[in-house]
């Protein structure tokens, strides 16, 4: 066999990719074991039938050929209008490119912002694909650690120090955050924005959970003073409209950057299927009805989960202000998140993600996805709590 490139072979950075517990759970399910899966950010409902009708109508009407690479005009316009309305920043269709999901947007944004070998900063804990995405774009990923006691918010001093040391060219943030559920307050965003300006960095803002806010307010940093020309926003239909499998999202950025991205898409994805884009048009035109319906179960389960956790004191929760996850601090058990998650799956057939899958700052935590029916979630959390209590009691004696 000829040589495979190091870029492909080293996407994980040589370590674990963090998906072991998830894969083990999937394998158990395939064997017929009844596992409560609280691992990935996949809704327990499917795409709304009205959206599927729109998709079907579009396909039957013939929108199955090549679509415009930057996205169909109508969808670019709707996204631009939505961003203008929500952020107050005048946004034109020329500022928007439709992508095959937020993930492709994250990759394209880093391709556009960085030259090969440039340093790209990202905040730890992070969405599990981030370091690999940065490496795929030939960047050097450098993480910004955070602490549970600071609600996992990054400090601008740490960002500034890393920017200075590594001559970083971009910073990737994610609010509402996966895995922590934190919605960054305005003050934090302003400090981040200032650091980006002072160190001449692009700010890549992953806002794929922007319709799932349970406390506080979602602020897009593109709307902050001086940020429009150095912010690349990643949006997606996956979480807001339960369209994970449709692979559709967008990038909002300065026009010259979008022009470059269109050239990149022409030589990579060649756009997004027209019937998927038409379904997205329908969904966004009906956002007022559909978005709250899709977000509601996560808010309800977040409240339910916090009330279950209030009944005990072994596990500390970091109350999420957005998104579809809950972070549990299980350090009292003396186990790592990974060891706890493996034991939990083995003993109780409950699958959660180890905090370590999302970076060192989340060590000793579990990420619970709020993606099963309320009763099942409450039962699973009670089991997790009693399992943790027994382990913590043993740990205290040892
Ligand atoms: N960004 C974050 C923080 C996510 O959690 C996800 C998916 O879980 C994505 C981006 C990618 O979403 P998609 O590619 O489905 O739009």
Short mmCIF file of C-alpha atoms and ligand atoms in Angstrom, two decimals:
data_model
loop_
_atom_site.label_atom_id
_atom_site.label_comp_id
_atom_site.label_asym_id
_atom_site.label_seq_id
_atom_site.Cartn_x
_atom_site.Cartn_y
_atom_site.Cartn_z
CA UNK A 1 0.00 0.00 0.00
CA UNK A 2 1.18 3.51 -0.71
CA UNK A 3 1.74 5.93 2.19
CA UNK A 4 -1.35 7.35 3.95
CA UNK A 5 -0.94 10.99 4.90
CA UNK A 6 -0.06 11.91 8.48
CA UNK A 7 -2.86 14.49 8.35
CA UNK A 8 -5.43 11.69 8.15
CA UNK A 9 -3.63 9.30 10.49
CA UNK A 10 -3.12 11.89 13.24
CA UNK A 11 -6.58 13.43 13.40
CA UNK A 12 -7.03 12.13 16.98
CA UNK A 13 -3.68 13.51 18.03
CA UNK A 14 -2.57 9.97 18.86
CA UNK A 15 -4.83 9.65 21.94
CA UNK A 16 -8.24 8.15 22.53
CA UNK A 17 -11.08 9.63 20.53
CA UNK A 18 -13.31 9.47 23.61
CA UNK A 19 -16.07 7.43 21.99
CA UNK A 20 -15.27 4.05 23.62
CA UNK A 21 -18.23 4.00 26.05
CA UNK A 22 -20.61 5.12 23.32
CA UNK A 23 -19.38 2.41 20.94
CA UNK A 24 -19.58 -0.23 23.63
CA UNK A 25 -23.18 0.80 24.39
CA UNK A 26 -24.07 0.63 20.69
CA UNK A 27 -22.56 -2.83 20.49
CA UNK A 28 -24.63 -3.96 23.52
CA UNK A 29 -27.80 -2.55 21.92
CA UNK A 30 -26.98 -4.47 18.73
CA UNK A 31 -26.78 -7.63 20.87
CA UNK A 32 -30.29 -6.92 22.17
CA UNK A 33 -29.30 -5.50 25.60
CA UNK A 34 -31.72 -2.80 26.86
CA UNK A 35 -29.34 0.13 27.40
CA UNK A 36 -30.48 3.59 28.51
CA UNK A 37 -28.48 5.71 26.08
CA UNK A 38 -27.65 9.17 27.37
CA UNK A 39 -24.63 9.65 25.15
CA UNK A 40 -25.01 11.64 21.95
CA UNK A 41 -26.92 14.82 21.11
CA UNK A 42 -29.60 13.16 19.05
CA UNK A 43 -33.23 14.04 19.76
CA UNK A 44 -35.64 11.28 20.77
CA UNK A 45 -38.09 12.64 18.20
CA UNK A 46 -37.60 12.54 14.43
CA UNK A 47 -37.79 15.45 11.97
CA UNK A 48 -41.31 16.99 11.95
CA UNK A 49 -43.57 15.47 9.31
CA UNK A 50 -44.40 18.95 7.93
CA UNK A 51 -40.69 19.49 7.21
CA UNK A 52 -40.48 16.06 5.57
CA UNK A 53 -43.54 16.91 3.45
CA UNK A 54 -41.78 20.06 2.24
CA UNK A 55 -38.66 17.99 1.45
CA UNK A 56 -40.72 15.42 -0.45
CA UNK A 57 -42.64 18.06 -2.44
CA UNK A 58 -39.40 19.75 -3.43
CA UNK A 59 -37.82 16.46 -4.56
CA UNK A 60 -40.92 15.44 -6.52
CA UNK A 61 -41.00 18.88 -8.13
CA UNK A 62 -37.53 18.15 -9.48
CA UNK A 63 -35.15 19.86 -7.07
CA UNK A 64 -32.84 16.84 -7.14
CA UNK A 65 -30.14 18.17 -9.44
CA UNK A 66 -27.05 20.19 -8.50
CA UNK A 67 -28.03 23.12 -6.32
CA UNK A 68 -26.24 26.48 -6.22
CA UNK A 69 -22.95 25.90 -4.35
CA UNK A 70 -23.33 28.78 -1.81
CA UNK A 71 -26.94 27.78 -1.16
CA UNK A 72 -30.23 28.60 -2.86
CA UNK A 73 -31.05 32.32 -2.89
CA UNK A 74 -34.20 31.98 -0.80
CA UNK A 75 -32.45 30.14 2.03
CA UNK A 76 -29.49 32.53 2.11
CA UNK A 77 -31.96 35.40 2.29
CA UNK A 78 -33.95 33.81 5.12
CA UNK A 79 -30.81 33.10 7.15
CA UNK A 80 -29.55 36.65 6.54
CA UNK A 81 -32.90 38.13 7.64
CA UNK A 82 -33.01 35.91 10.71
CA UNK A 83 -29.49 36.91 11.76
CA UNK A 84 -30.27 40.59 11.16
CA UNK A 85 -33.44 40.34 13.25
CA UNK A 86 -31.84 38.38 16.09
CA UNK A 87 -28.56 40.27 16.38
CA UNK A 88 -29.28 43.74 14.98
CA UNK A 89 -26.26 43.37 12.65
CA UNK A 90 -27.30 44.15 9.05
CA UNK A 91 -26.59 40.86 7.25
CA UNK A 92 -26.92 40.21 3.51
CA UNK A 93 -27.30 36.91 1.64
CA UNK A 94 -23.70 37.50 0.48
CA UNK A 95 -22.65 37.08 4.14
CA UNK A 96 -24.20 33.61 4.25
CA UNK A 97 -23.09 30.26 2.92
CA UNK A 98 -25.18 27.10 3.35
CA UNK A 99 -23.11 24.11 4.47
CA UNK A 100 -23.72 20.37 4.89
CA UNK A 101 -24.21 20.82 8.66
CA UNK A 102 -22.42 22.76 11.36
CA UNK A 103 -19.54 20.28 11.35
CA UNK A 104 -18.64 21.05 7.72
CA UNK A 105 -19.02 24.74 8.65
CA UNK A 106 -16.49 24.39 11.47
CA UNK A 107 -13.96 22.81 9.13
CA UNK A 108 -14.54 25.38 6.37
CA UNK A 109 -14.31 28.28 8.83
CA UNK A 110 -10.88 27.13 10.01
CA UNK A 111 -9.74 26.54 6.44
CA UNK A 112 -10.70 30.14 5.70
CA UNK A 113 -9.22 31.69 8.83
CA UNK A 114 -5.88 29.90 9.04
CA UNK A 115 -2.82 29.15 6.95
CA UNK A 116 -1.32 25.65 7.29
CA UNK A 117 0.56 25.39 10.59
CA UNK A 118 -1.19 28.36 12.25
CA UNK A 119 -2.32 27.92 15.83
CA UNK A 120 -6.05 27.71 16.50
CA UNK A 121 -7.31 28.15 20.07
CA UNK A 122 -10.38 26.34 21.42
CA UNK A 123 -11.97 26.13 24.85
CA UNK A 124 -11.77 22.98 27.00
CA UNK A 125 -14.26 21.29 27.68
CA UNK A 126 -15.06 21.16 23.98
CA UNK A 127 -17.33 19.41 21.50
CA UNK A 128 -15.47 16.16 20.84
CA UNK A 129 -14.73 16.78 17.15
CA UNK A 130 -12.98 20.14 17.65
CA UNK A 131 -9.30 19.14 17.88
CA UNK A 132 -9.63 16.75 14.93
CA UNK A 133 -11.43 19.41 12.90
CA UNK A 134 -8.62 21.88 13.52
CA UNK A 135 -5.99 19.30 12.58
CA UNK A 136 -7.97 18.43 9.43
CA UNK A 137 -7.65 22.10 8.47
CA UNK A 138 -3.84 21.78 8.96
CA UNK A 139 -3.93 23.97 12.07
CA UNK A 140 -2.18 23.37 15.40
CA UNK A 141 -4.90 23.05 18.08
CA UNK A 142 -4.15 24.64 21.46
CA UNK A 143 -6.75 24.36 24.22
CA UNK A 144 -7.81 27.02 26.72
CA UNK A 145 -8.47 25.24 30.03
CA UNK A 146 -11.40 26.24 32.24
CA UNK A 147 -12.57 25.18 35.71
CA UNK A 148 -15.86 23.76 36.95
CA UNK A 149 -15.85 26.32 39.76
CA UNK A 150 -15.78 29.12 37.15
CA UNK A 151 -18.79 27.51 35.44
CA UNK A 152 -16.37 26.38 32.71
CA UNK A 153 -16.15 29.94 31.36
CA UNK A 154 -12.81 30.83 29.74
CA UNK A 155 -10.79 33.67 31.25
CA UNK A 156 -9.55 36.34 28.90
CA UNK A 157 -6.17 36.30 30.66
CA UNK A 158 -5.68 32.64 29.68
CA UNK A 159 -6.81 33.38 26.12
CA UNK A 160 -4.45 36.35 25.89
CA UNK A 161 -1.51 34.36 27.25
CA UNK A 162 -2.11 31.52 24.76
CA UNK A 163 -2.61 33.95 21.88
CA UNK A 164 0.67 35.66 22.74
CA UNK A 165 2.70 32.48 23.31
CA UNK A 166 1.52 30.71 20.18
CA UNK A 167 0.85 33.70 17.92
CA UNK A 168 -2.63 32.21 17.51
CA UNK A 169 -4.75 33.26 14.55
CA UNK A 170 -8.20 32.10 15.71
CA UNK A 171 -10.28 31.27 18.75
CA UNK A 172 -13.21 28.86 18.63
CA UNK A 173 -15.98 29.30 21.21
CA UNK A 174 -19.32 27.56 21.65
CA UNK A 175 -22.25 29.12 23.48
CA UNK A 176 -24.65 27.58 24.45
CA UNK A 177 -21.96 25.03 25.16
CA UNK A 178 -21.68 21.35 24.50
CA UNK A 179 -20.85 19.63 26.86
CA UNK A 180 -21.27 22.08 29.78
CA UNK A 181 -24.62 23.72 28.90
CA UNK A 182 -23.16 27.14 29.73
CA UNK A 183 -24.49 30.23 27.97
CA UNK A 184 -21.65 32.75 27.94
CA UNK A 185 -22.65 36.02 29.66
CA UNK A 186 -22.19 39.29 27.78
CA UNK A 187 -19.26 40.30 29.99
CA UNK A 188 -17.32 37.11 29.11
CA UNK A 189 -18.06 37.59 25.41
CA UNK A 190 -16.92 41.21 25.57
CA UNK A 191 -13.62 40.18 27.17
CA UNK A 192 -13.15 37.48 24.54
CA UNK A 193 -13.96 39.95 21.77
CA UNK A 194 -11.42 42.43 23.10
CA UNK A 195 -8.75 39.71 23.32
CA UNK A 196 -9.46 38.76 19.67
CA UNK A 197 -9.10 42.37 18.57
CA UNK A 198 -5.93 42.98 20.60
CA UNK A 199 -4.30 39.79 19.26
CA UNK A 200 -5.72 40.09 15.74
CA UNK A 201 -7.51 36.72 15.87
CA UNK A 202 -10.60 35.47 14.10
CA UNK A 203 -13.39 34.51 16.47
CA UNK A 204 -15.20 31.39 15.29
CA UNK A 205 -18.50 31.24 17.15
CA UNK A 206 -20.30 27.89 17.14
CA UNK A 207 -23.93 28.78 17.85
CA UNK A 208 -25.65 25.54 16.86
CA UNK A 209 -27.63 25.46 20.15
CA UNK A 210 -28.86 29.06 19.93
CA UNK A 211 -32.56 28.11 20.16
CA UNK A 212 -32.07 26.16 23.40
CA UNK A 213 -31.69 28.76 26.15
CA UNK A 214 -32.98 28.00 29.67
CA UNK A 215 -31.42 30.88 31.61
CA UNK A 216 -29.74 34.12 30.55
CA UNK A 217 -29.65 35.38 27.00
CA UNK A 218 -27.92 34.16 23.86
CA UNK A 219 -25.65 36.87 22.48
CA UNK A 220 -23.88 36.38 19.19
CA UNK A 221 -20.40 37.93 19.56
CA UNK A 222 -20.63 39.10 15.93
CA UNK A 223 -22.94 41.81 17.30
CA UNK A 224 -20.29 43.21 19.68
CA UNK A 225 -18.35 46.37 18.79
CA UNK A 226 -15.58 45.77 16.29
CA UNK A 227 -16.41 42.07 15.80
CA UNK A 228 -18.40 41.93 12.57
CA UNK A 229 -15.22 41.87 10.46
CA UNK A 230 -13.48 39.17 12.49
CA UNK A 231 -16.27 36.78 13.49
CA UNK A 232 -17.35 33.63 11.68
CA UNK A 233 -20.66 32.27 12.99
CA UNK A 234 -21.58 28.59 12.61
CA UNK A 235 -25.31 27.78 12.56
CA UNK A 236 -27.18 24.53 12.03
CA UNK A 237 -30.63 23.08 11.53
CA UNK A 238 -29.59 19.90 13.38
CA UNK A 239 -30.44 20.79 16.97
CA UNK A 240 -33.04 23.53 16.46
CA UNK A 241 -35.23 21.53 14.04
CA UNK A 242 -34.28 17.93 14.85
CA UNK A 243 -32.70 17.64 11.40
CA UNK A 244 -29.41 16.00 12.39
CA UNK A 245 -29.46 13.55 9.48
CA UNK A 246 -30.34 16.16 6.86
CA UNK A 247 -26.85 17.71 7.18
CA UNK A 248 -27.65 21.37 6.76
CA UNK A 249 -26.26 24.45 8.44
CA UNK A 250 -24.63 27.77 7.57
CA UNK A 251 -21.72 30.11 7.99
CA UNK A 252 -22.20 33.86 8.49
CA UNK A 253 -19.05 35.89 7.85
CA UNK A 254 -17.62 38.93 6.00
CA UNK A 255 -18.33 38.77 2.26
CA UNK A 256 -14.73 38.23 1.05
CA UNK A 257 -14.41 35.23 3.36
CA UNK A 258 -17.69 33.78 2.05
CA UNK A 259 -16.37 34.21 -1.51
CA UNK A 260 -13.32 32.14 -0.55
CA UNK A 261 -15.55 29.54 1.07
CA UNK A 262 -17.61 29.22 -2.09
CA UNK A 263 -14.39 28.35 -3.96
CA UNK A 264 -13.57 25.81 -1.22
CA UNK A 265 -17.06 24.25 -1.40
CA UNK A 266 -16.81 24.10 -5.20
CA UNK A 267 -13.78 21.86 -4.81
CA UNK A 268 -15.11 19.82 -1.85
CA UNK A 269 -18.81 19.40 -1.01
CA UNK A 270 -20.30 21.08 -4.08
CA UNK A 271 -23.17 22.38 -1.96
CA UNK A 272 -26.18 20.89 -0.22
CA UNK A 273 -29.06 19.02 -1.96
CA UNK A 274 -31.78 21.40 -3.14
CA UNK A 275 -34.65 19.44 -1.57
CA UNK A 276 -32.91 19.59 1.83
CA UNK A 277 -32.48 23.34 1.41
CA UNK A 278 -36.17 23.72 0.51
CA UNK A 279 -37.09 21.78 3.65
CA UNK A 280 -34.89 24.17 5.64
CA UNK A 281 -36.69 27.13 4.02
CA UNK A 282 -40.01 25.68 5.13
CA UNK A 283 -38.71 24.99 8.67
CA UNK A 284 -37.27 28.48 9.10
CA UNK A 285 -40.45 30.06 7.75
CA UNK A 286 -42.32 28.13 10.45
CA UNK A 287 -39.68 28.62 13.16
CA UNK A 288 -42.02 30.32 15.62
CA UNK A 289 -44.16 27.20 15.76
CA UNK A 290 -41.50 24.50 15.39
CA UNK A 291 -38.50 25.70 17.40
CA UNK A 292 -40.18 25.95 20.82
CA UNK A 293 -41.83 22.56 20.26
CA UNK A 294 -38.43 20.94 19.64
CA UNK A 295 -36.64 22.76 22.47
CA UNK A 296 -39.32 22.25 25.17
CA UNK A 297 -38.50 18.63 26.20
CA UNK A 298 -34.89 19.57 26.96
CA UNK A 299 -35.86 22.42 29.25
CA UNK A 300 -38.41 20.22 31.01
CA UNK A 301 -35.87 17.41 31.45
CA UNK A 302 -33.19 19.82 32.61
CA UNK A 303 -35.54 21.01 35.39
CA UNK A 304 -36.53 17.43 36.19
CA UNK A 305 -32.89 16.32 36.34
CA UNK A 306 -31.94 19.17 38.67
CA UNK A 307 -34.83 18.28 40.99
CA UNK A 308 -33.68 14.62 41.13
CA UNK A 309 -30.11 15.73 41.85
CA UNK A 310 -31.32 18.07 44.60
CA UNK A 311 -32.34 14.95 46.58
CA UNK A 312 -28.69 13.94 47.20
CA UNK A 313 -25.27 15.45 47.79
CA UNK A 314 -22.72 13.03 46.29
CA UNK A 315 -22.95 14.39 42.76
CA UNK A 316 -22.69 18.10 42.01
CA UNK A 317 -24.45 19.30 38.90
CA UNK A 318 -23.39 22.33 36.97
CA UNK A 319 -26.88 23.71 36.18
CA UNK A 320 -27.02 24.12 32.41
CA UNK A 321 -28.34 27.40 31.03
CA UNK A 322 -28.78 25.97 27.53
CA UNK A 323 -28.41 23.01 25.12
CA UNK A 324 -29.41 19.39 25.70
CA UNK A 325 -26.87 18.14 28.23
CA UNK A 326 -26.09 18.05 31.91
CA UNK A 327 -22.60 17.81 33.42
CA UNK A 328 -22.27 15.84 36.64
CA UNK A 329 -19.27 16.14 38.92
CA UNK A 330 -18.55 12.64 40.26
CA UNK A 331 -15.14 13.41 41.80
CA UNK A 332 -16.40 12.35 45.28
CA UNK A 333 -16.29 8.74 44.03
CA UNK A 334 -12.54 8.94 43.43
CA UNK A 335 -13.07 7.57 39.91
CA UNK A 336 -12.34 9.21 36.59
CA UNK A 337 -15.34 9.97 34.39
CA UNK A 338 -14.21 7.18 32.09
CA UNK A 339 -13.92 4.54 34.87
CA UNK A 340 -17.29 5.60 36.30
CA UNK A 341 -19.00 5.53 32.89
CA UNK A 342 -17.58 2.08 32.12
CA UNK A 343 -18.68 0.69 35.49
CA UNK A 344 -22.13 2.28 35.13
CA UNK A 345 -22.63 0.72 31.71
CA UNK A 346 -21.44 -2.65 32.92
CA UNK A 347 -23.49 -2.66 36.14
CA UNK A 348 -26.65 -0.73 35.28
CA UNK A 349 -26.80 -0.65 31.47
CA UNK A 350 -26.80 3.15 31.47
CA UNK A 351 -24.52 4.83 28.91
CA UNK A 352 -23.19 8.34 29.54
CA UNK A 353 -20.19 10.17 28.09
CA UNK A 354 -17.09 10.44 30.29
CA UNK A 355 -16.13 14.08 30.87
CA UNK A 356 -12.61 13.28 29.66
CA UNK A 357 -14.04 12.76 26.16
CA UNK A 358 -14.47 16.54 26.10
CA UNK A 359 -11.04 17.49 27.44
CA UNK A 360 -8.97 17.53 30.63
CA UNK A 361 -11.04 20.34 32.17
CA UNK A 362 -14.03 18.00 32.31
CA UNK A 363 -12.12 15.17 34.06
CA UNK A 364 -14.10 13.60 36.90
CA UNK A 365 -17.39 14.56 35.23
CA UNK A 366 -20.03 12.79 33.20
CA UNK A 367 -22.04 14.31 30.39
CA UNK A 368 -25.65 13.19 30.40
CA UNK A 369 -27.64 13.86 27.21
CA UNK A 370 -31.25 14.70 28.05
CA UNK A 371 -32.45 12.62 25.13
CA UNK A 372 -34.73 9.96 26.58
CA UNK A 373 -38.30 10.13 27.88
CA UNK A 374 -38.73 11.97 31.20
CA UNK A 375 -39.49 8.90 33.37
CA UNK A 376 -36.59 6.95 31.98
CA UNK A 377 -34.26 9.90 32.49
CA UNK A 378 -35.38 10.37 36.11
CA UNK A 379 -34.93 6.64 36.83
CA UNK A 380 -31.48 6.63 35.22
CA UNK A 381 -30.40 9.68 37.23
CA UNK A 382 -31.59 8.12 40.50
CA UNK A 383 -29.56 5.02 39.65
CA UNK A 384 -26.50 7.11 38.79
CA UNK A 385 -26.85 8.94 42.13
CA UNK A 386 -27.13 5.78 44.24
CA UNK A 387 -24.27 4.14 42.32
CA UNK A 388 -22.13 7.24 42.95
CA UNK A 389 -23.08 7.29 46.64
CA UNK A 390 -22.02 3.65 47.12
CA UNK A 391 -18.72 4.32 45.33
CA UNK A 392 -18.11 7.52 47.31
CA UNK A 393 -18.77 5.70 50.62
CA UNK A 394 -16.26 2.97 49.64
CA UNK A 395 -13.78 5.65 48.59
CA UNK A 396 -14.17 7.48 51.92
CA UNK A 397 -13.46 4.25 53.87
CA UNK A 398 -10.49 3.26 51.71
N1 LIG B 1 -21.12 22.05 17.26
C1 LIG B 1 -21.51 21.50 18.41
C2 LIG B 1 -21.16 22.18 19.68
C3 LIG B 1 -22.23 20.29 18.43
O1 LIG B 1 -22.59 19.75 19.59
C4 LIG B 1 -22.51 19.67 17.19
C5 LIG B 1 -23.21 18.37 17.16
O2 LIG B 1 -23.43 17.70 18.15
C6 LIG B 1 -22.08 20.29 16.02
C7 LIG B 1 -21.39 21.48 16.07
C8 LIG B 1 -22.30 19.69 14.67
O3 LIG B 1 -23.62 19.71 14.34
P1 LIG B 1 -24.15 19.41 12.85
O4 LIG B 1 -22.97 19.10 12.00
O5 LIG B 1 -25.10 18.29 12.98
O6 LIG B 1 -24.80 20.70 12.46
#
